Amino acid sequence: MSDKKKVIITFLGNIDYDTRCNNLFNTLDSKGFDVEFIGFDWLTENFKSIKGKKTVHKLSKKPFSIFFYFKFYSLLKLHLLSKKFDIIFAEDLYCLPVCVVVGKMKKAKIIYDCRELFGFLAGLMNKKFVQKFWSSIEKLFIKKANLVLTTGDMDSEFIRNHYQITNDIVIRNLPLYRKADSPFDYYSALKIDKSKKVLLYQGVVLHGRGLKMIFDFIQTTNDFVLVIAGGGEMLSFYKELAEKLHIIDKVFFIGKIPQEKLINYTAGAFVGLSLIENISLSYYYALPNKLFEYIMAEVPVIATDLPQMKNIIDEFNVGITIEENDIEQLKQSLSKLKNDESYYNQLKLNCRIASQTLNWKKEIKRLMDFIGAVVGLALLAPVMLLIALFIYLNMGRPVFFRQFRPGLHGRPFVIYKFRTMKEERDSRGNLLPDGQRLTRLGRFLRSTSLDELPELFNVLKGDMSLVGPRPLLMQYLDRYTPEQARRHEVKPGITGWAQVNGRNALTWEEKFALDVWYVDNWSLWLDIKILFLTVWKVLRREGISADGHATMPEFKGESC
């Protein structure tokens, strides 16, 4: 029997056309989890159901959508009831109720991907009853999830306040880091005059995505054509509108593009468009995957100046933001990009640089930390209970050691460890040196690193990572050189590069140099390597203490 942890990802959609689900599935699969996907497709023409590790059921959506949802829920429920799993992802609100009910029955961890503010969708603006219904469903079930994922900082802030939750983390809709090997030739494929520039709209075709303004602009120009790569329930409407406006020779509908081919299609464009309109709270907070896909393909962006999109474009200088439905600003922006080659090439270069940060590999670390902590606590719970009992019998209360430590960017948090020292003091009330207070049990816990196990709770809370520079003392913050202080550019970890390369046998300067190297060279594979090396180092009990010290001497700064 396999000892792999079983993960099920559920989604009212098709994984082949969804970057987030696809990346999540592949990441978990590559990290040794037994992953299965259950999805539903009603939009892809001539689609037939697929079964296997990636199951996608064919659905039909008639005018009376109640039958659509009835079949969807029936299939999802039957599928989940027949499976064993440890972790379940609800990749949208529609899957959440079933995932919560069946997940609780199976005693699984439930992760809700709140990728949109579903209770405030633009498509429900004129359906107040339906909007209120889904908002009530989200309010009821979101608190049952063990973890809530969002796609942006403002989304997280909103749902924390609106639903009174604290177990959320931000995982943006970032693509895998990869570059186009053969940019799609729209000119040859679509017989476009090479004097014209290709504008690309990528994603689901819906109202409120700026398409009407783009069509109005295309009517006025012979310098640009529009390519729409995507599908959706409003696709027929916009095809008919293109014919009505007599721009069918300048607007090309190429349908949905599978994820593995998308980067080449994106890279073939001159500019990527994300002109979302502020017609709902969900759209106001928009931070769509198309924005990051344009950046990854090194295609400059023109986007509406909604706050989260504007923050990304301004921070990385990868495009231009314009006011909503301002066709004159759109004209001016495209004119500048077309006529100022130096400026355009600088934006492309900025996209290339930004893509090294704005990619899935960098973003997924927090989620992998959470899952790793959940699995670790499940496996180590009996050991931790036994250690707690021994500490209580040997040293009394408290069992845990708590102390403020600096976290990401030096912000303080409370670290949890098993207590290893007694609280013995001298005649003046000062604590005795570490070596005199460290008990025999404490020495064993430190030599085996078992005292660090409660930090898994810090990982769950989001204060720490499984791997990163060790969190030291608050008073050290003012003693670092600027280069040493860079160790706080990432979250602190239970183990780290310095720990597997000498631990306390290193000097402070050597430790900090290794910490900064980790910051500059981080990858998921490096984290995995460090975790394996940690087990080896613990078994060999290397680098437990510095010469002449129970642990390490105090760090007093560069001049000391």
Coordinates of C-alpha atoms in Angstrom, one line a residue:
M1 CA 0.0 0.0 0.0
S2 CA 1.3 3.4 -0.9
D3 CA 2.2 5.8 2.0
K4 CA 1.9 8.9 -0.2
K5 CA -0.5 11.5 1.1
K6 CA -3.6 11.6 -1.2
V7 CA -4.8 15.0 -2.5
I8 CA -7.9 15.7 -4.5
I9 CA -8.4 18.9 -6.4
T10 CA -12.0 19.8 -7.4
F11 CA -13.0 22.5 -9.9
L12 CA -16.1 23.5 -11.9
G13 CA -13.9 23.8 -15.0
N14 CA -11.3 22.0 -17.1
I15 CA -7.8 21.7 -15.9
D16 CA -6.4 21.9 -19.4
Y17 CA -7.5 25.5 -19.7
D18 CA -6.8 26.6 -16.1
T19 CA -3.3 27.7 -15.2
R20 CA -3.8 27.6 -11.4
C21 CA -5.2 24.1 -11.3
N22 CA -2.6 22.8 -13.7
N23 CA 0.3 24.3 -11.8
L24 CA -1.1 23.1 -8.5
F25 CA -1.6 19.5 -9.8
N26 CA 1.9 19.3 -11.3
T27 CA 3.6 20.8 -8.2
L28 CA 2.0 18.5 -5.8
D29 CA 2.6 15.5 -8.0
S30 CA 6.3 16.4 -8.4
K31 CA 6.6 16.7 -4.6
G32 CA 5.5 13.1 -4.0
F33 CA 1.8 13.5 -3.3
D34 CA -0.8 11.1 -4.9
V35 CA -2.8 13.8 -6.7
E36 CA -6.2 13.5 -8.5
F37 CA -8.2 16.1 -10.2
I38 CA -12.0 16.2 -10.6
G39 CA -13.4 18.8 -13.0
F40 CA -16.3 19.6 -15.3
D41 CA -16.5 21.1 -18.8
W42 CA -19.6 22.5 -20.5
L43 CA -17.9 25.1 -22.7
T44 CA -15.4 23.2 -24.9
E45 CA -16.9 22.3 -28.3
N46 CA -17.2 18.5 -28.9
F47 CA -15.7 17.7 -25.6
K48 CA -16.0 14.2 -24.3
S49 CA -15.6 13.1 -20.6
I50 CA -12.1 12.1 -19.5
K51 CA -11.3 9.6 -16.7
G52 CA -8.1 9.0 -14.8
K53 CA -5.8 11.0 -12.6
K54 CA -7.3 14.1 -14.3
T55 CA -11.0 13.3 -14.5
V56 CA -13.1 15.9 -16.4
H57 CA -16.9 15.2 -16.7
K58 CA -18.9 16.6 -19.7
L59 CA -21.8 18.8 -18.6
S60 CA -24.5 20.5 -20.6
K61 CA -25.9 23.8 -19.5
K62 CA -29.5 24.4 -20.5
P63 CA -31.6 27.5 -19.9
F64 CA -32.6 26.1 -16.5
S65 CA -29.3 26.0 -14.7
I66 CA -30.7 24.2 -11.7
F67 CA -30.4 20.9 -13.6
F68 CA -26.8 21.8 -14.5
Y69 CA -25.9 22.3 -10.8
F70 CA -27.8 19.2 -9.7
K71 CA -25.8 17.0 -12.1
F72 CA -22.6 18.7 -11.1
Y73 CA -23.2 18.2 -7.4
S74 CA -24.3 14.6 -7.8
L75 CA -21.2 13.6 -9.8
L76 CA -18.9 15.5 -7.4
K77 CA -20.4 14.0 -4.3
L78 CA -20.4 10.4 -5.7
H79 CA -16.8 10.7 -6.8
L80 CA -15.6 12.0 -3.5
L81 CA -17.5 9.5 -1.4
S82 CA -15.8 6.7 -3.3
K83 CA -12.3 8.0 -2.6
K84 CA -9.9 8.1 0.3
F85 CA -7.9 11.4 0.7
D86 CA -6.0 13.4 3.2
I87 CA -6.3 16.9 1.7
I88 CA -9.0 18.3 -0.6
F89 CA -8.9 21.5 -2.6
A90 CA -12.1 23.3 -3.5
E91 CA -10.9 25.5 -6.4
D92 CA -14.1 27.6 -6.4
L93 CA -17.1 28.3 -4.3
Y94 CA -19.3 25.9 -6.2
C95 CA -17.2 22.9 -5.0
L96 CA -16.7 24.2 -1.5
P97 CA -20.0 22.8 0.2
V98 CA -19.4 19.3 -1.1
C99 CA -15.7 19.4 -0.2
V100 CA -16.5 20.6 3.3
V101 CA -19.2 18.0 4.0
V102 CA -17.3 15.0 2.5
G103 CA -13.9 16.3 3.7
K104 CA -15.2 16.4 7.3
M105 CA -16.6 12.9 7.0
K106 CA -13.2 11.7 5.7
K107 CA -11.3 13.7 8.4
A108 CA -9.3 15.4 5.6
K109 CA -7.8 18.9 5.6
I110 CA -9.9 21.3 3.5
I111 CA -8.3 24.1 1.4
Y112 CA -10.6 26.6 -0.2
D113 CA -9.2 28.5 -3.2
C114 CA -11.1 31.8 -3.0
R115 CA -9.7 32.9 -6.4
E116 CA -12.5 35.4 -6.8
L117 CA -14.8 37.2 -4.4
F118 CA -17.6 34.9 -5.5
G119 CA -20.3 36.6 -3.5
F120 CA -19.6 39.8 -5.5
L121 CA -19.2 38.5 -9.1
A122 CA -19.8 40.9 -11.9
G123 CA -22.0 38.3 -13.6
L124 CA -24.4 38.4 -10.7
M125 CA -24.9 42.1 -10.5
N126 CA -28.4 41.9 -11.9
K127 CA -29.2 38.8 -10.0
K128 CA -29.5 40.0 -6.5
F129 CA -31.1 36.9 -5.1
V130 CA -28.5 34.6 -6.7
Q131 CA -25.7 36.9 -5.5
K132 CA -27.1 36.9 -1.9
F133 CA -27.4 33.1 -2.1
W134 CA -23.8 32.5 -3.0
S135 CA -22.6 35.1 -0.6
S136 CA -24.5 33.2 2.2
I137 CA -23.0 29.9 1.0
E138 CA -19.5 31.3 1.2
K139 CA -20.1 32.8 4.6
L140 CA -21.4 29.5 5.9
F141 CA -18.6 27.3 4.6
I142 CA -15.5 29.4 4.4
K143 CA -15.0 29.1 8.1
K144 CA -15.0 25.3 7.8
A145 CA -11.9 25.3 5.7
N146 CA -8.5 24.7 7.3
L147 CA -6.9 27.1 4.9
V148 CA -8.2 29.8 2.5
L149 CA -6.1 30.8 -0.5
T150 CA -6.6 34.2 -2.2
T151 CA -5.0 35.7 -5.3
G152 CA -4.0 39.1 -3.9
D153 CA -3.3 41.1 -0.7
M154 CA -6.5 43.2 -1.1
D155 CA -8.6 40.1 -1.6
S156 CA -7.2 38.6 1.6
E157 CA -7.8 41.9 3.6
F158 CA -11.4 42.0 2.3
I159 CA -12.3 38.4 3.2
R160 CA -10.6 38.6 6.6
N161 CA -12.8 41.6 7.5
H162 CA -15.9 40.4 5.7
Y163 CA -15.9 36.8 7.0
Q164 CA -13.9 37.2 10.2
I165 CA -11.2 34.6 9.3
T166 CA -7.5 34.6 9.9
N167 CA -6.3 31.4 8.1
D168 CA -5.7 32.9 4.7
I169 CA -2.6 33.1 2.5
V170 CA -2.0 34.8 -0.8
I171 CA -1.1 32.6 -3.8
R172 CA -1.2 34.8 -6.9
N173 CA -2.2 33.4 -10.3
L174 CA 1.3 33.2 -11.6
P175 CA 2.5 31.0 -14.5
L176 CA 5.4 28.6 -14.5
Y177 CA 8.7 30.1 -15.3
R178 CA 9.2 29.3 -19.0
K179 CA 10.0 31.1 -22.2
A180 CA 8.5 30.8 -25.7
D181 CA 10.6 28.6 -27.9
S182 CA 8.6 29.4 -31.0
P183 CA 6.3 32.5 -30.8
F184 CA 3.2 32.0 -32.8
D185 CA 3.2 33.6 -36.2
Y186 CA -0.2 35.3 -36.3
Y187 CA 0.6 37.0 -39.6
S188 CA 1.0 33.8 -41.5
A189 CA -1.7 31.8 -39.7
L190 CA -4.4 34.5 -39.9
K191 CA -3.2 36.2 -43.1
I192 CA -2.6 39.5 -41.3
D193 CA -0.8 42.4 -43.0
K194 CA 2.7 42.6 -41.4
S195 CA 2.3 46.4 -41.1
K196 CA -0.3 45.9 -38.4
K197 CA 0.4 45.2 -34.7
V198 CA -1.3 42.3 -32.9
L199 CA -3.2 43.2 -29.7
L200 CA -4.0 40.1 -27.6
Y201 CA -7.0 39.6 -25.3
Q202 CA -6.4 36.3 -23.4
G203 CA -8.9 34.6 -21.1
V204 CA -12.6 34.1 -20.6
V205 CA -14.9 36.2 -22.8
L206 CA -17.2 38.1 -20.5
H207 CA -18.9 41.5 -20.2
G208 CA -16.8 43.9 -18.1
R209 CA -13.5 42.9 -19.6
G210 CA -13.1 46.0 -21.8
L211 CA -13.9 44.3 -25.1
K212 CA -16.5 46.8 -26.1
M213 CA -14.0 49.7 -25.9
I214 CA -11.4 47.6 -27.7
F215 CA -13.9 47.0 -30.5
D216 CA -14.6 50.7 -30.7
F217 CA -10.9 51.4 -31.0
I218 CA -10.4 48.8 -33.6
Q219 CA -13.1 50.5 -35.7
T220 CA -11.0 53.7 -35.8
T221 CA -7.5 52.2 -36.7
N222 CA -5.8 50.4 -39.5
D223 CA -2.6 50.0 -37.5
F224 CA -3.8 47.3 -35.1
V225 CA -5.7 44.0 -35.1
L226 CA -7.2 42.2 -32.2
V227 CA -6.8 38.5 -31.4
I228 CA -9.1 36.9 -28.8
A229 CA -7.7 33.7 -27.3
G230 CA -10.3 32.2 -25.1
G231 CA -13.9 31.0 -24.8
G232 CA -16.9 31.7 -22.6
E233 CA -20.6 32.1 -22.5
M234 CA -20.4 35.6 -24.1
L235 CA -18.2 34.4 -27.1
S236 CA -21.2 34.3 -29.5
F237 CA -22.3 37.8 -28.4
Y238 CA -18.9 39.3 -29.3
K239 CA -18.6 37.4 -32.5
E240 CA -22.0 38.9 -33.6
L241 CA -20.9 42.3 -32.4
A242 CA -17.7 42.2 -34.5
E243 CA -19.9 41.4 -37.5
K244 CA -22.3 44.2 -36.7
L245 CA -19.5 46.7 -36.4
H246 CA -17.9 45.5 -39.6
I247 CA -14.6 44.6 -38.0
I248 CA -14.6 40.9 -38.6
D249 CA -11.5 41.4 -40.8
K250 CA -9.7 43.0 -37.9
V251 CA -10.9 40.8 -34.9
F252 CA -9.8 37.2 -34.9
F253 CA -11.3 34.6 -32.5
I254 CA -8.8 31.6 -32.1
G255 CA -10.6 29.8 -29.2
K256 CA -9.1 28.4 -26.0
I257 CA -5.4 27.5 -26.1
P258 CA -4.2 24.5 -24.0
Q259 CA -1.8 25.5 -21.2
E260 CA 1.3 23.8 -22.7
K261 CA 1.0 25.9 -25.9
L262 CA -0.2 29.2 -24.4
I263 CA 3.3 30.8 -23.9
N264 CA 4.0 30.7 -27.6
Y265 CA 0.7 32.2 -28.5
T266 CA 1.1 35.0 -26.0
A267 CA 4.7 35.7 -27.1
G268 CA 3.5 36.3 -30.7
A269 CA 1.6 39.4 -29.7
F270 CA 2.7 43.1 -29.7
V271 CA 0.7 44.1 -26.6
G272 CA -1.4 42.2 -24.0
L273 CA -4.7 43.8 -22.9
S274 CA -6.3 43.5 -19.5
L275 CA -8.9 46.3 -19.5
I276 CA -11.2 45.1 -16.8
E277 CA -14.0 47.4 -15.8
N278 CA -14.9 48.4 -12.2
I279 CA -18.4 47.0 -12.3
S280 CA -18.2 44.8 -9.2
L281 CA -16.1 44.4 -6.1
S282 CA -14.6 41.2 -7.6
Y283 CA -13.4 43.1 -10.7
Y284 CA -12.2 46.1 -8.6
Y285 CA -9.7 43.7 -6.8
A286 CA -8.8 42.0 -10.1
L287 CA -5.3 40.5 -10.4
P288 CA -5.9 38.1 -13.3
N289 CA -3.5 35.4 -14.5
K290 CA -3.5 36.9 -18.0
L291 CA -1.5 39.9 -16.6
F292 CA 1.2 37.6 -15.4
E293 CA 1.1 35.5 -18.5
Y294 CA 1.8 38.5 -20.7
I295 CA 4.7 39.4 -18.4
M296 CA 6.1 35.9 -18.6
A297 CA 5.9 36.0 -22.4
E298 CA 7.7 39.4 -22.3
V299 CA 4.8 41.2 -23.9
P300 CA 4.1 44.7 -22.6
V301 CA 0.7 45.3 -20.9
I302 CA -2.0 47.9 -21.1
A303 CA -4.4 47.5 -18.2
T304 CA -7.0 49.4 -16.4
D305 CA -5.7 51.4 -13.4
L306 CA -7.5 49.2 -10.8
P307 CA -5.4 49.0 -7.7
Q308 CA -3.9 45.5 -7.7
M309 CA -3.1 45.5 -11.4
K310 CA -1.7 49.0 -11.2
N311 CA 0.6 48.1 -8.3
I312 CA 2.2 45.2 -10.3
I313 CA 2.6 47.3 -13.5
D314 CA 4.1 50.3 -11.5
E315 CA 6.3 48.1 -9.3
F316 CA 7.9 46.3 -12.3
N317 CA 7.4 48.9 -15.0
V318 CA 6.0 46.4 -17.5
G319 CA 3.3 48.4 -19.2
I320 CA 0.9 51.3 -19.1
T321 CA -2.3 51.7 -17.0
I322 CA -5.2 53.8 -18.3
E323 CA -8.5 54.9 -16.8
E324 CA -11.6 52.7 -17.3
N325 CA -13.2 53.0 -20.7
D326 CA -11.0 55.8 -21.8
I327 CA -10.5 55.2 -25.5
E328 CA -8.3 58.3 -25.9
Q329 CA -5.8 57.0 -23.3
L330 CA -5.8 53.6 -25.1
K331 CA -5.0 55.3 -28.4
Q332 CA -2.3 57.4 -26.9
S333 CA -0.7 54.4 -25.1
L334 CA -0.7 52.2 -28.2
S335 CA 0.7 55.1 -30.3
K336 CA 3.6 55.5 -27.8
L337 CA 4.3 51.8 -27.8
K338 CA 4.2 51.6 -31.6
N339 CA 6.3 54.7 -32.3
D340 CA 8.8 54.7 -29.5
E341 CA 10.8 51.5 -30.1
S342 CA 13.3 52.2 -27.3
Y343 CA 10.5 52.6 -24.7
Y344 CA 8.8 49.4 -26.0
N345 CA 12.0 47.4 -25.8
Q346 CA 12.7 48.6 -22.3
L347 CA 9.2 47.4 -21.2
K348 CA 10.0 44.0 -22.8
L349 CA 13.3 43.9 -20.9
N350 CA 11.4 44.8 -17.7
C351 CA 9.0 41.9 -18.3
R352 CA 11.9 39.5 -18.6
I353 CA 13.3 40.7 -15.3
A354 CA 9.9 40.7 -13.6
S355 CA 9.2 37.1 -14.8
Q356 CA 12.1 35.9 -12.6
T357 CA 10.1 37.0 -9.6
L358 CA 6.5 36.6 -10.8
N359 CA 6.4 32.9 -11.4
W360 CA 4.7 29.9 -9.8
K361 CA 7.8 28.4 -8.3
K362 CA 8.4 31.4 -6.1
E363 CA 4.8 31.8 -5.2
I364 CA 4.0 28.2 -4.2
K365 CA 6.5 28.0 -1.3
R366 CA 3.9 29.1 1.3
L367 CA 1.4 26.5 0.2
M368 CA 4.0 23.8 0.3
D369 CA 5.0 24.9 3.7
F370 CA 1.4 24.6 5.0
I371 CA 0.9 21.1 3.5
G372 CA 4.3 20.0 4.8
A373 CA 3.5 21.3 8.3
V374 CA 0.1 19.5 8.2
V375 CA 1.7 16.2 7.2
G376 CA 4.5 16.7 9.7
L377 CA 2.2 17.3 12.6
A378 CA 0.0 14.3 11.7
L379 CA 3.1 12.0 11.6
L380 CA 4.9 13.5 14.6
A381 CA 1.9 14.1 16.9
P382 CA 2.6 11.0 19.1
V383 CA 6.3 11.9 19.4
M384 CA 5.4 15.5 20.4
L385 CA 2.9 14.4 23.0
L386 CA 5.6 12.0 24.5
I387 CA 8.2 14.8 24.6
A388 CA 5.7 17.2 26.2
L389 CA 5.0 14.6 28.9
F390 CA 8.7 14.0 29.6
I391 CA 9.3 17.8 29.9
Y392 CA 6.4 18.1 32.3
L393 CA 7.7 15.3 34.5
N394 CA 11.3 16.5 34.3
M395 CA 11.0 20.3 34.5
G396 CA 7.3 21.0 35.2
R397 CA 5.4 23.8 33.5
P398 CA 5.6 25.4 31.0
V399 CA 6.2 22.7 28.5
F400 CA 6.7 25.2 25.6
F401 CA 9.3 28.0 25.3
R402 CA 7.9 31.2 23.8
Q403 CA 9.9 34.2 22.7
F404 CA 9.6 37.1 20.2
R405 CA 11.8 36.6 17.2
P406 CA 12.2 38.6 14.0
G407 CA 10.4 37.2 10.9
L408 CA 10.0 38.4 7.3
H409 CA 11.4 41.9 7.0
G410 CA 12.3 41.8 10.7
R411 CA 8.6 41.9 11.9
P412 CA 8.4 40.2 15.3
F413 CA 6.4 37.0 15.9
V414 CA 6.2 34.5 18.8
I415 CA 8.2 31.4 18.2
Y416 CA 7.2 28.0 19.8
K417 CA 9.8 25.4 20.9
F418 CA 10.0 22.7 23.5
R419 CA 11.5 24.0 26.7
T420 CA 15.1 22.7 27.3
M421 CA 16.3 24.8 30.2
K422 CA 15.3 25.3 33.8
E423 CA 14.5 28.8 35.1
E424 CA 17.4 28.8 37.7
R425 CA 18.7 32.2 38.7
D426 CA 21.6 33.6 40.8
S427 CA 21.2 35.5 44.1
R428 CA 20.5 38.7 42.2
G429 CA 17.7 37.2 40.2
N430 CA 19.6 36.9 36.9
L431 CA 19.3 33.8 34.9
L432 CA 22.2 31.4 35.1
P433 CA 24.3 30.7 32.0
D434 CA 22.7 28.4 29.4
G435 CA 25.1 25.6 30.2
Q436 CA 24.0 25.5 33.9
R437 CA 20.3 25.6 33.1
L438 CA 20.3 23.1 30.3
T439 CA 19.0 19.8 31.5
R440 CA 20.0 16.3 30.4
L441 CA 16.7 15.9 28.6
G442 CA 17.2 19.4 27.1
R443 CA 20.6 18.4 25.7
F444 CA 19.1 15.4 24.1
L445 CA 16.2 17.4 22.6
R446 CA 18.7 20.0 21.2
S447 CA 21.1 17.4 19.9
T448 CA 18.3 15.7 18.0
S449 CA 16.6 19.0 17.1
L450 CA 13.4 17.6 18.6
D451 CA 13.0 20.9 20.5
E452 CA 12.2 22.6 17.2
L453 CA 9.1 20.5 16.4
P454 CA 6.6 23.0 17.8
E455 CA 7.7 25.5 15.1
L456 CA 5.5 23.5 12.8
F457 CA 2.7 25.5 14.4
N458 CA 4.6 28.7 13.4
V459 CA 4.7 27.4 9.8
L460 CA 0.9 26.8 9.9
K461 CA 0.4 30.3 11.1
G462 CA 2.5 31.7 8.3
D463 CA 5.2 33.2 10.6
M464 CA 7.9 30.7 9.4
S465 CA 8.7 28.4 6.5
L466 CA 10.0 24.9 6.7
V467 CA 13.3 26.1 5.2
G468 CA 14.9 29.5 5.6
P469 CA 17.4 31.4 7.7
R470 CA 17.0 30.6 11.4
P471 CA 15.1 33.2 13.4
L472 CA 17.5 34.7 15.9
L473 CA 17.1 37.3 18.7
M474 CA 15.3 40.7 18.3
Q475 CA 18.3 42.6 19.7
Y476 CA 20.5 41.4 16.8
L477 CA 18.5 43.4 14.3
D478 CA 20.5 46.6 14.9
R479 CA 23.8 44.7 14.8
Y480 CA 23.6 43.4 11.3
T481 CA 25.5 44.9 8.3
P482 CA 23.2 45.8 5.4
E483 CA 24.3 42.6 3.6
Q484 CA 23.7 40.4 6.7
A485 CA 20.2 42.0 7.2
R486 CA 19.2 40.6 3.8
R487 CA 18.6 37.3 5.6
H488 CA 15.3 38.7 6.5
E489 CA 14.1 39.1 2.9
V490 CA 12.6 35.6 3.2
K491 CA 10.7 34.0 6.0
P492 CA 12.8 32.3 8.7
G493 CA 12.8 28.5 8.7
I494 CA 12.9 25.5 11.0
T495 CA 16.0 24.5 9.1
G496 CA 18.2 26.2 6.7
W497 CA 21.3 26.3 4.4
A498 CA 23.5 27.3 7.3
Q499 CA 22.1 24.5 9.5
V500 CA 23.1 21.8 7.0
N501 CA 26.5 23.4 6.4
G502 CA 27.9 23.5 9.9
R503 CA 25.1 24.8 12.2
N504 CA 26.6 26.2 15.4
A505 CA 30.1 25.1 14.6
L506 CA 30.2 28.0 12.1
T507 CA 31.1 31.6 13.0
W508 CA 28.3 34.2 12.9
E509 CA 29.8 35.7 9.7
E510 CA 29.9 32.3 8.0
K511 CA 26.3 31.6 9.0
F512 CA 25.0 35.0 7.7
A513 CA 26.9 34.5 4.4
L514 CA 25.2 31.1 3.9
D515 CA 21.8 32.7 4.8
V516 CA 22.2 35.4 2.2
W517 CA 23.3 32.8 -0.4
Y518 CA 20.1 31.0 0.3
V519 CA 18.1 34.2 -0.3
D520 CA 19.7 34.7 -3.6
N521 CA 19.6 31.1 -4.8
W522 CA 16.3 29.8 -3.4
S523 CA 14.3 27.2 -5.3
L524 CA 11.9 24.4 -4.2
W525 CA 14.5 21.8 -5.2
L526 CA 17.0 23.5 -2.9
D527 CA 14.4 23.4 -0.1
I528 CA 13.9 19.7 -0.7
K529 CA 17.7 19.1 -0.6
I530 CA 18.0 21.0 2.7
L531 CA 15.2 19.0 4.3
F532 CA 16.9 15.7 3.3
L533 CA 20.3 17.0 4.5
T534 CA 18.7 18.1 7.8
V535 CA 17.6 14.5 8.5
W536 CA 21.1 13.3 7.8
K537 CA 22.8 16.0 10.0
V538 CA 20.4 15.4 12.9
L539 CA 21.1 11.6 12.8
R540 CA 24.8 12.4 12.9
R541 CA 24.3 15.1 15.6
E542 CA 26.8 17.5 13.9
G543 CA 27.3 21.2 14.8
I544 CA 25.1 21.2 17.9
S545 CA 27.2 23.8 19.7
A546 CA 30.0 26.2 19.3
D547 CA 33.3 25.5 21.0
G548 CA 33.1 26.4 24.7
H549 CA 29.3 27.2 24.6
A550 CA 26.1 25.3 25.3
T551 CA 24.7 26.7 22.0
M552 CA 26.2 29.8 20.4
P553 CA 27.9 32.9 21.8
E554 CA 25.9 36.2 21.6
F555 CA 26.2 38.0 18.3
K556 CA 27.5 41.5 19.1
G557 CA 27.9 42.9 15.6
E558 CA 30.6 43.5 13.1
S559 CA 32.8 45.4 15.4
C560 CA 32.8 42.8 18.1

